Amino acid sequence: MTDEHPFERRSLSRRRFVMSAAGAGASLWLAGCGGSSTEEATGGGGDETTAGDGGKTYTGPKVDLAFWNGFTGGDGPFMREMVSQFNSENKNINVKMVVQQWADYYQKVPTAVASGRGPDVGVMHVDTLATNAARNVILPLDDVAESLQLEEGDFAQTIWDAGIYKDQRYGIPLDMHPLGFYYNTAHLEKAGVSEVPMTREAHDEALEKLKGAGFEQPFWQSSTWPAHLMFMSLLWQFGGDLYNEDASQATWNSEAGVEALTWQRNLVEDGYSPPNVASDADYIAFKNEKNSFHWDGIWQTQDLAKTSLPWAVAPLPQIGDQKAAWAGSHNLVIMRQKSADENKLQAGKVFLNWISEHSIDWAKAGQVPARNSVRESAEFEALEHQSILAEQVDYVKFPPAVPGIGDAQAEMEAAVNRAVLGKQSPREALDQAASKSDKLLEDNKKKYGE
Amino acid sequence: MPPLARASRVRTPRRAPVGGGALAYLFLAPYLILFTFFVVFPAVYGVWVSFHSWDLLLPNKPWVGLDNYRNLLDTSTPAGGDFWQAMKATGIFSVFSVPLLVVLPLAVALILNQKFRGRNFFRAVYFAPYVLGVAVIGVLWTLLLDPNIGVVNFYLEKVGAPQNIAWTTSLPWAWVALVGVTVWWTLGYNAVIYLAGLQDIPGELYEAAKVDGASRWGRFRHVTIPGLRPVLVFVVTITILASANMFGQAWLITGGAPGNETRTAIMLIAQEGLQNFRLGSAAAMSFVLAVFLMVVSLATFFAFRERKG
């Protein structure tokens, strides 16, 4: 599966849900049985000095931590490896990792937390933090950030700011995964394009040359995933934004938005893309050398690396007036518990800190580390594709940290779908989706008590 | 009383069984308990939820009275607009899939009821798709039906059909695809039920009809169809309900595209309740859908009732 996002319209299969629920239940049960047999030895761990330093050290009794995430793809083994290294270095903390599809995860975690059977620590995408903070699923982590001397200095500004909701920090940024520009090097060579096209003019010219060289449809424009990620990137490039300042209104139907979506639709109109490109077809076609250009997330680097395809990746070309690219970001979070266990909380913070510090290992899974110190290290520079896409870190953008923003985003996604398919004009589709989203945003403000 | 009838009365119970009604309830108890906990209680609880702005995790679940229902009646609200579009999608799907799923399996059952070599093999073949989960058939057909890289279009073009039919992204093709896949997938189930019904019709009736000079069609019309009536009512009812509950196929194959045109009612309810956490609104939608289904089921039942005289 090429997707890597909570709002994907996939995998809600009942069977899979039940199976993973059973698996999670079993692991919780095991965690419950693990017990803390050494508890008396240290007097229950209520000791302020050992248990309250915000995640530097943990000296309390042995605890088990349930760590849930959605790393079902090639990234899973990397995280699992990190967890086992952590476990071997920290004898009194035993982290047990449970993996499930992101779509299931985002439905199950809140329910599990509400019933007091939630995990201790987890991973959440940056655009879901506000929703989960507002719904009392995750805990503020300001003390962790403080005591670990995690500060903006060591993080890219946008990534750092994105984890804040109502002046409180809810996520420790682990990585960012931006959209990238994949291209077939053999095609470019054959078409006589010597330089990767990074401007609109060069891009147009390259498409023409590719067509001339016999690559009839060099840039397949998908009507579903990741069309809306492309749209957001282009919208920002043309100087627009998704929402107004307080996210009470959608503003993607601005001139910038119309221009962005028209550019996407024109790929089809001008014959660079076949019409009706359905989900994953663009990527499958790219892997089969049917198209030359493909915009997709950084996570595809790991999949493409396994092929013999002549491919390379670059930052997104600048189609609009400025550089911009959509990105996601995994954040480490601590779940709210019905009955707080100071030891577990403290151990969880230690775990978060450790993972964050070892994010170079995570980068190898096809991610750009959130920490500047790691991103600028020689070790990261050596990761060819990741370091190229990391160049975008200064201008990546995320949807705003507003609870329930996914509801409005879904309307935008449907509008992009309609326009790319040619069912509606870009302006009409965006206008319609914006007026509907305004109502949803208003409802959400009421609901989440903004 | 004619002797034959008397002979068939094998035995006459002399008195009511020990325990009377109580024993019956005792045997029914396991089912009743499950029914109460897993059907009655959630349904009543759902009504309660539908009167609130309900999010499981928010401390405030404000009472909104009939607002959730009122929103559904007003198509200018997001919930109302989406809901009727989804109901329309469900309606379109049902109108086309139900007749096919009632008639085609009957034809298949009639054929499979004949005596011929390899009959059991074909019975298995027709039933086989039904054992696959919706996730399997969804992924399978998404790839087969892909407008640009799908196998179906590849072969259609070879035989001269129009190029690149958009099976999964445009109307009406998306409906053709969804109905087609569903018929292929569930045909076997209805066929098996018909087959069981056919085997229950006594052979003597056919012989008697033959003796009276009834043609093949006459025998089908006057022996098979009346003999199948209860089975037919059952098949029609469950097929309507299954079609109205269609979710997985659209979720996986079209993703609701184009736009939200093929988003069915159940798909919308799942999104509203589980993805957008508006359980009150989702519950209200469920009840409106349930009322629709009850009315349709009752209408079916009356349409097939035994006509007197």
Short mmCIF file of C-alpha atoms in Angstrom, two decimals, chain A residues 14-426:
data_model
loop_
_atom_site.label_atom_id
_atom_site.label_comp_id
_atom_site.label_asym_id
_atom_site.label_seq_id
_atom_site.Cartn_x
_atom_site.Cartn_y
_atom_site.Cartn_z
CA ARG A 14 -14.33 -5.28 9.74
CA ARG A 15 -12.28 -8.41 9.80
CA ARG A 16 -8.99 -6.58 9.98
CA PHE A 17 -10.41 -4.33 12.67
CA VAL A 18 -11.53 -7.24 14.77
CA MET A 19 -8.26 -9.07 14.30
CA SER A 20 -6.09 -6.18 15.28
CA ALA A 21 -8.39 -5.42 18.18
CA ALA A 22 -7.97 -8.97 19.37
CA GLY A 23 -4.23 -8.68 19.01
CA ALA A 24 -4.14 -5.45 20.90
CA GLY A 25 -6.38 -6.89 23.60
CA ALA A 26 -4.06 -9.83 24.00
CA SER A 27 -1.03 -7.65 24.31
CA LEU A 28 -2.73 -5.47 26.88
CA TRP A 29 -3.64 -8.53 28.82
CA LEU A 30 -0.05 -9.68 28.70
CA ALA A 31 1.15 -6.26 29.72
CA GLY A 32 -1.27 -6.38 32.61
CA CYS A 33 0.11 -9.72 33.69
CA GLY A 34 3.68 -8.56 33.46
CA GLY A 35 3.19 -6.88 36.78
CA SER A 36 5.76 -4.96 38.70
CA SER A 37 7.24 -7.60 40.93
CA THR A 38 10.08 -5.39 42.04
CA GLU A 39 7.81 -2.60 43.15
CA GLU A 40 8.47 -2.86 46.86
CA ALA A 41 12.19 -2.78 46.30
CA THR A 42 12.14 0.92 45.53
CA GLY A 43 9.19 1.90 47.63
CA GLY A 44 6.59 2.33 44.89
CA GLY A 45 8.44 4.96 42.96
CA GLY A 46 6.60 7.95 44.38
CA ASP A 47 9.97 9.56 44.94
CA GLU A 48 9.88 13.01 43.39
CA THR A 49 13.55 13.21 42.60
CA THR A 50 13.65 10.01 40.63
CA ALA A 51 10.24 10.09 39.04
CA GLY A 52 9.71 13.72 38.28
CA ASP A 53 12.53 14.96 36.11
CA GLY A 54 10.48 15.05 32.91
CA GLY A 55 12.08 12.20 31.03
CA LYS A 56 15.82 12.31 31.54
CA THR A 57 16.13 9.22 33.62
CA TYR A 58 13.97 6.54 35.09
CA THR A 59 15.07 4.76 38.23
CA GLY A 60 11.74 3.42 39.45
CA PRO A 61 10.55 -0.18 39.47
CA LYS A 62 10.38 -2.19 36.27
CA VAL A 63 7.42 -1.18 34.13
CA ASP A 64 5.85 -2.37 30.93
CA LEU A 65 4.87 0.22 28.35
CA ALA A 66 2.43 -0.39 25.52
CA PHE A 67 3.55 1.53 22.44
CA TRP A 68 1.03 1.71 19.59
CA ASN A 69 1.60 3.00 16.12
CA GLY A 70 0.61 2.47 12.49
CA PHE A 71 3.95 1.54 10.98
CA THR A 72 2.61 -1.36 8.96
CA GLY A 73 4.87 -0.82 5.97
CA GLY A 74 8.60 -0.99 5.46
CA ASP A 75 9.00 1.45 8.33
CA GLY A 76 7.74 -1.03 10.93
CA PRO A 77 10.90 -3.14 11.24
CA PHE A 78 13.02 0.00 11.76
CA MET A 79 10.90 1.14 14.68
CA ARG A 80 10.79 -2.36 16.10
CA GLU A 81 14.58 -2.51 15.98
CA MET A 82 14.81 0.82 17.81
CA VAL A 83 12.41 -0.41 20.47
CA SER A 84 14.40 -3.55 21.10
CA GLN A 85 17.59 -1.53 21.37
CA PHE A 86 15.86 0.74 23.87
CA ASN A 87 14.70 -2.27 25.86
CA SER A 88 18.19 -3.70 26.04
CA GLU A 89 19.62 -0.37 27.20
CA ASN A 90 16.91 0.29 29.75
CA LYS A 91 16.55 -2.76 31.92
CA ASN A 92 13.71 -1.43 34.03
CA ILE A 93 11.49 -0.37 31.13
CA ASN A 94 9.98 -2.92 28.80
CA VAL A 95 8.33 -1.40 25.74
CA LYS A 96 5.97 -3.56 23.75
CA MET A 97 5.16 -2.30 20.28
CA VAL A 98 1.74 -2.96 18.75
CA VAL A 99 1.20 -2.11 15.09
CA GLN A 100 -2.08 -1.61 13.26
CA GLN A 101 -3.30 0.22 10.18
CA TRP A 102 -3.36 3.98 10.76
CA ALA A 103 -7.07 4.17 9.91
CA ASP A 104 -7.85 1.57 12.57
CA TYR A 105 -5.40 3.11 14.98
CA TYR A 106 -7.03 6.54 14.94
CA GLN A 107 -10.41 4.99 15.65
CA LYS A 108 -9.26 2.54 18.24
CA VAL A 109 -6.85 4.60 20.33
CA PRO A 110 -9.48 7.13 21.49
CA THR A 111 -11.91 4.36 22.39
CA ALA A 112 -9.21 2.40 24.21
CA VAL A 113 -8.11 5.49 26.13
CA ALA A 114 -11.70 6.30 27.07
CA SER A 115 -12.19 2.84 28.52
CA GLY A 116 -8.93 3.01 30.44
CA ARG A 117 -7.25 0.36 28.30
CA GLY A 118 -5.26 2.61 26.07
CA PRO A 119 -1.57 2.35 25.32
CA ASP A 120 0.98 4.35 27.31
CA VAL A 121 2.81 5.92 24.40
CA GLY A 122 2.11 6.27 20.72
CA VAL A 123 2.73 8.09 17.48
CA MET A 124 0.37 10.56 15.85
CA HIS A 125 0.45 12.59 12.67
CA VAL A 126 0.85 16.29 13.24
CA ASP A 127 -2.54 17.15 11.71
CA THR A 128 -4.34 14.88 14.17
CA LEU A 129 -2.69 16.21 17.35
CA ALA A 130 -5.19 19.01 17.95
CA THR A 131 -8.17 16.71 17.51
CA ASN A 132 -6.74 14.19 19.94
CA ALA A 133 -5.71 16.88 22.40
CA ALA A 134 -9.20 18.37 22.34
CA ARG A 135 -10.72 14.93 22.78
CA ASN A 136 -8.53 14.25 25.85
CA VAL A 137 -6.71 11.36 24.26
CA ILE A 138 -3.18 12.68 24.72
CA LEU A 139 -1.35 14.60 27.45
CA PRO A 140 0.50 17.91 27.26
CA LEU A 141 4.25 17.41 27.11
CA ASP A 142 5.60 20.84 27.96
CA ASP A 143 7.53 19.52 30.93
CA VAL A 144 9.18 16.90 28.74
CA ALA A 145 10.19 19.48 26.20
CA GLU A 146 11.53 21.67 28.97
CA SER A 147 13.45 19.14 30.99
CA LEU A 148 14.95 17.58 27.91
CA GLN A 149 16.04 20.99 26.77
CA LEU A 150 14.13 20.25 23.66
CA GLU A 151 13.63 23.63 22.22
CA GLU A 152 12.85 25.29 19.01
CA GLY A 153 16.55 25.72 18.37
CA ASP A 154 16.99 22.07 17.65
CA PHE A 155 13.86 21.76 15.55
CA ALA A 156 12.68 23.25 12.29
CA GLN A 157 10.31 26.06 13.23
CA THR A 158 7.21 24.86 11.36
CA ILE A 159 7.56 21.34 12.70
CA TRP A 160 8.06 22.56 16.25
CA ASP A 161 5.11 24.96 16.12
CA ALA A 162 2.78 22.40 14.59
CA GLY A 163 2.74 20.35 17.80
CA ILE A 164 1.17 23.13 19.84
CA TYR A 165 -2.52 23.36 20.59
CA LYS A 166 -3.96 26.05 22.88
CA ASP A 167 -0.47 27.11 23.99
CA GLN A 168 0.44 23.63 25.11
CA ARG A 169 2.72 21.13 23.44
CA TYR A 170 1.17 17.73 22.73
CA GLY A 171 3.69 16.04 20.48
CA ILE A 172 7.44 15.64 20.30
CA PRO A 173 8.19 15.83 16.57
CA LEU A 174 10.03 12.76 15.35
CA ASP A 175 10.27 13.36 11.64
CA MET A 176 8.75 15.04 8.66
CA HIS A 177 7.72 13.29 5.48
CA PRO A 178 7.33 15.73 2.61
CA LEU A 179 6.02 15.28 -0.89
CA GLY A 180 8.76 14.78 -3.44
CA PHE A 181 9.23 14.86 -7.19
CA TYR A 182 10.09 11.41 -8.52
CA TYR A 183 11.31 11.08 -12.07
CA ASN A 184 12.49 8.41 -14.43
CA THR A 185 16.12 9.19 -15.24
CA ALA A 186 16.17 7.05 -18.39
CA HIS A 187 13.15 8.90 -19.78
CA LEU A 188 14.74 12.30 -19.15
CA GLU A 189 17.94 11.19 -20.77
CA LYS A 190 16.15 9.90 -23.84
CA ALA A 191 14.14 13.11 -24.12
CA GLY A 192 17.31 15.16 -23.89
CA VAL A 193 16.41 16.86 -20.62
CA SER A 194 19.77 17.28 -18.97
CA GLU A 195 18.66 19.12 -15.87
CA VAL A 196 15.87 18.21 -13.50
CA PRO A 197 13.17 20.81 -14.21
CA MET A 198 12.72 22.93 -11.09
CA THR A 199 10.79 25.89 -12.51
CA ARG A 200 7.45 26.08 -14.25
CA GLU A 201 9.00 26.91 -17.61
CA ALA A 202 11.55 24.11 -17.37
CA HIS A 203 8.80 21.76 -16.24
CA ASP A 204 6.55 22.61 -19.19
CA GLU A 205 9.46 22.27 -21.56
CA ALA A 206 10.45 18.91 -20.10
CA LEU A 207 6.91 17.59 -20.52
CA GLU A 208 6.92 18.64 -24.18
CA LYS A 209 10.30 17.05 -24.78
CA LEU A 210 9.20 13.85 -23.11
CA LYS A 211 6.12 13.77 -25.30
CA GLY A 212 8.31 14.34 -28.32
CA ALA A 213 10.54 11.45 -27.32
CA GLY A 214 7.59 9.07 -27.41
CA PHE A 215 6.49 9.22 -23.78
CA GLU A 216 2.94 10.13 -24.68
CA GLN A 217 1.65 10.60 -21.15
CA PRO A 218 4.63 11.61 -19.03
CA PHE A 219 2.86 12.89 -15.89
CA TRP A 220 -0.17 10.96 -14.65
CA GLN A 221 -2.37 13.15 -12.50
CA SER A 222 -4.17 10.96 -9.97
CA SER A 223 -7.75 11.83 -9.12
CA THR A 224 -7.37 10.47 -5.58
CA TRP A 225 -4.40 10.16 -3.24
CA PRO A 226 -1.99 12.02 -3.50
CA ALA A 227 -3.83 14.61 -5.65
CA HIS A 228 -4.90 16.64 -2.59
CA LEU A 229 -1.34 16.68 -1.25
CA MET A 230 -0.22 18.06 -4.60
CA PHE A 231 -3.04 20.59 -4.44
CA MET A 232 -2.01 21.83 -1.00
CA SER A 233 1.60 22.18 -2.12
CA LEU A 234 0.58 24.13 -5.23
CA LEU A 235 -1.90 26.27 -3.31
CA TRP A 236 0.89 27.37 -0.97
CA GLN A 237 3.25 27.85 -3.92
CA PHE A 238 0.77 30.24 -5.52
CA GLY A 239 0.59 32.18 -2.27
CA GLY A 240 -2.74 30.89 -0.98
CA ASP A 241 -3.61 29.10 2.20
CA LEU A 242 -6.08 26.45 3.28
CA TYR A 243 -7.87 28.43 5.98
CA ASN A 244 -8.07 31.93 7.35
CA GLU A 245 -6.18 32.98 10.48
CA ASP A 246 -8.45 31.37 13.09
CA ALA A 247 -9.46 28.51 10.79
CA SER A 248 -13.09 29.56 10.81
CA GLN A 249 -13.26 29.66 7.03
CA ALA A 250 -11.77 27.70 4.17
CA THR A 251 -9.78 29.89 1.79
CA TRP A 252 -8.64 27.29 -0.71
CA ASN A 253 -11.11 28.70 -3.24
CA SER A 254 -8.91 31.79 -3.60
CA GLU A 255 -7.37 32.70 -6.95
CA ALA A 256 -4.26 30.82 -5.83
CA GLY A 257 -6.33 27.71 -5.20
CA VAL A 258 -8.13 27.94 -8.53
CA GLU A 259 -4.80 28.40 -10.29
CA ALA A 260 -3.29 25.42 -8.49
CA LEU A 261 -6.17 23.09 -9.26
CA THR A 262 -6.42 24.33 -12.84
CA TRP A 263 -2.76 23.44 -13.31
CA GLN A 264 -3.51 19.93 -12.10
CA ARG A 265 -6.56 19.56 -14.32
CA ASN A 266 -4.65 20.92 -17.30
CA LEU A 267 -2.20 18.04 -17.07
CA VAL A 268 -5.17 15.94 -18.16
CA GLU A 269 -6.61 18.50 -20.60
CA ASP A 270 -3.26 18.95 -22.30
CA GLY A 271 -2.84 15.23 -22.63
CA TYR A 272 0.17 14.83 -20.34
CA SER A 273 -1.97 12.60 -18.18
CA PRO A 274 -4.65 10.10 -19.15
CA PRO A 275 -8.08 10.96 -17.75
CA ASN A 276 -9.59 9.05 -14.82
CA VAL A 277 -6.40 8.01 -13.05
CA ALA A 278 -7.68 5.96 -10.11
CA SER A 279 -6.01 5.29 -6.79
CA ASP A 280 -2.44 3.96 -7.00
CA ALA A 281 -2.55 3.69 -10.80
CA ASP A 282 -0.13 6.62 -11.17
CA TYR A 283 2.40 5.00 -8.89
CA ILE A 284 2.01 1.55 -10.43
CA ALA A 285 2.45 3.14 -13.85
CA PHE A 286 5.59 4.90 -12.64
CA LYS A 287 7.01 1.64 -11.38
CA ASN A 288 6.30 0.12 -14.77
CA GLU A 289 7.97 2.99 -16.64
CA LYS A 290 4.69 4.14 -18.16
CA ASN A 291 5.05 7.70 -16.93
CA SER A 292 8.08 9.85 -16.32
CA PHE A 293 7.08 12.17 -13.47
CA HIS A 294 5.33 11.32 -10.24
CA TRP A 295 4.76 13.39 -7.09
CA ASP A 296 4.51 11.29 -3.98
CA GLY A 297 5.60 11.09 -0.37
CA ILE A 298 9.13 10.41 0.79
CA TRP A 299 7.98 7.01 2.05
CA GLN A 300 8.05 5.69 -1.53
CA THR A 301 11.83 5.92 -1.60
CA GLN A 302 12.10 2.69 0.37
CA ASP A 303 9.77 0.87 -2.00
CA LEU A 304 11.45 2.19 -5.14
CA ALA A 305 14.88 1.33 -3.76
CA LYS A 306 13.88 -2.32 -4.01
CA THR A 307 13.27 -2.04 -7.76
CA SER A 308 15.70 -1.88 -10.66
CA LEU A 309 13.90 1.19 -11.98
CA PRO A 310 16.08 4.09 -13.18
CA TRP A 311 14.63 6.64 -10.78
CA ALA A 312 15.65 9.62 -8.73
CA VAL A 313 13.89 12.12 -6.50
CA ALA A 314 14.08 15.89 -6.14
CA PRO A 315 12.31 18.59 -4.13
CA LEU A 316 9.02 19.67 -5.73
CA PRO A 317 9.53 22.01 -8.67
CA GLN A 318 8.40 25.58 -8.12
CA ILE A 319 5.26 25.91 -10.21
CA GLY A 320 3.88 28.95 -8.40
CA ASP A 321 5.41 32.15 -7.08
CA GLN A 322 7.25 30.63 -4.16
CA LYS A 323 8.59 27.36 -2.90
CA ALA A 324 6.30 25.21 -0.80
CA ALA A 325 5.58 21.55 -0.20
CA TRP A 326 3.10 19.58 1.81
CA ALA A 327 4.56 17.41 4.53
CA GLY A 328 3.35 15.17 7.28
CA SER A 329 5.12 14.67 10.57
CA HIS A 330 5.05 11.82 13.05
CA ASN A 331 4.91 13.02 16.62
CA LEU A 332 5.56 11.03 19.76
CA VAL A 333 2.69 11.30 22.22
CA ILE A 334 1.75 10.11 25.69
CA MET A 335 -1.79 8.84 26.18
CA ARG A 336 -4.07 9.94 28.98
CA GLN A 337 -4.76 7.21 31.53
CA LYS A 338 -7.83 6.73 33.67
CA SER A 339 -5.68 6.15 36.70
CA ALA A 340 -2.34 7.85 36.30
CA ASP A 341 0.72 5.77 37.09
CA GLU A 342 3.64 8.08 37.82
CA ASN A 343 6.18 5.40 37.04
CA LYS A 344 4.75 4.61 33.67
CA LEU A 345 4.42 8.27 32.84
CA GLN A 346 8.03 8.90 33.72
CA ALA A 347 9.23 5.81 31.84
CA GLY A 348 7.18 6.91 28.84
CA LYS A 349 8.92 10.26 28.81
CA VAL A 350 12.30 8.57 28.94
CA PHE A 351 11.26 6.44 25.98
CA LEU A 352 10.10 9.46 23.96
CA ASN A 353 13.35 11.22 24.63
CA TRP A 354 15.42 8.21 23.66
CA ILE A 355 13.56 7.68 20.36
CA SER A 356 13.86 11.36 19.54
CA GLU A 357 17.60 11.29 20.18
CA HIS A 358 18.02 8.22 18.02
CA SER A 359 16.06 9.62 15.12
CA ILE A 360 18.96 8.99 12.73
CA ASP A 361 18.01 5.31 12.84
CA TRP A 362 14.46 6.28 12.06
CA ALA A 363 15.62 8.39 9.11
CA LYS A 364 16.83 5.21 7.50
CA ALA A 365 13.21 4.07 7.28
CA GLY A 366 12.63 6.85 4.74
CA GLN A 367 12.05 9.90 6.90
CA VAL A 368 13.58 13.30 7.47
CA PRO A 369 14.47 13.76 11.15
CA ALA A 370 12.81 16.67 12.92
CA ARG A 371 15.95 17.52 14.90
CA ASN A 372 18.32 19.92 13.21
CA SER A 373 21.34 18.34 14.86
CA VAL A 374 20.44 14.97 13.36
CA ARG A 375 19.38 16.39 10.01
CA GLU A 376 22.65 18.23 9.65
CA SER A 377 24.81 15.28 10.69
CA ALA A 378 27.13 13.57 8.24
CA GLU A 379 25.32 10.34 8.90
CA PHE A 380 22.08 11.79 7.56
CA GLU A 381 23.81 13.47 4.62
CA ALA A 382 24.85 9.98 3.59
CA LEU A 383 21.21 8.95 3.14
CA GLU A 384 20.88 9.93 -0.50
CA HIS A 385 17.16 10.36 -1.07
CA GLN A 386 16.21 11.50 2.41
CA SER A 387 18.80 14.26 2.43
CA ILE A 388 17.64 15.55 -0.97
CA LEU A 389 14.05 15.80 0.23
CA ALA A 390 15.20 17.35 3.50
CA GLU A 391 16.14 20.45 1.50
CA GLN A 392 12.44 21.32 1.61
CA VAL A 393 12.42 21.61 5.39
CA ASP A 394 12.48 25.41 5.37
CA TYR A 395 9.28 25.74 3.40
CA VAL A 396 7.18 22.67 4.16
CA LYS A 397 3.72 23.35 5.52
CA PHE A 398 1.09 21.46 7.44
CA PRO A 399 -2.66 21.88 7.80
CA PRO A 400 -3.42 24.00 10.90
CA ALA A 401 -3.60 22.53 14.41
CA VAL A 402 -7.36 22.73 14.80
CA PRO A 403 -9.51 19.95 16.24
CA GLY A 404 -11.67 18.25 13.65
CA ILE A 405 -9.76 19.81 10.75
CA GLY A 406 -9.87 16.44 9.01
CA ASP A 407 -13.61 16.94 8.39
CA ALA A 408 -12.92 20.04 6.32
CA GLN A 409 -9.87 18.51 4.66
CA ALA A 410 -12.06 15.67 3.40
CA GLU A 411 -14.27 18.18 1.56
CA MET A 412 -11.21 19.70 -0.09
CA GLU A 413 -10.07 16.23 -1.11
CA ALA A 414 -13.43 15.51 -2.74
CA ALA A 415 -13.28 18.85 -4.59
CA VAL A 416 -9.84 18.01 -5.99
CA ASN A 417 -11.22 14.66 -7.08
CA ARG A 418 -14.15 16.25 -8.92
CA ALA A 419 -12.01 18.84 -10.66
CA VAL A 420 -9.24 16.47 -11.74
CA LEU A 421 -11.89 14.11 -13.13
CA GLY A 422 -13.39 17.07 -14.99
CA LYS A 423 -16.78 16.68 -13.32
CA GLN A 424 -16.69 20.28 -12.13
CA SER A 425 -14.57 23.29 -12.94
CA PRO A 426 -11.81 23.91 -10.38
#
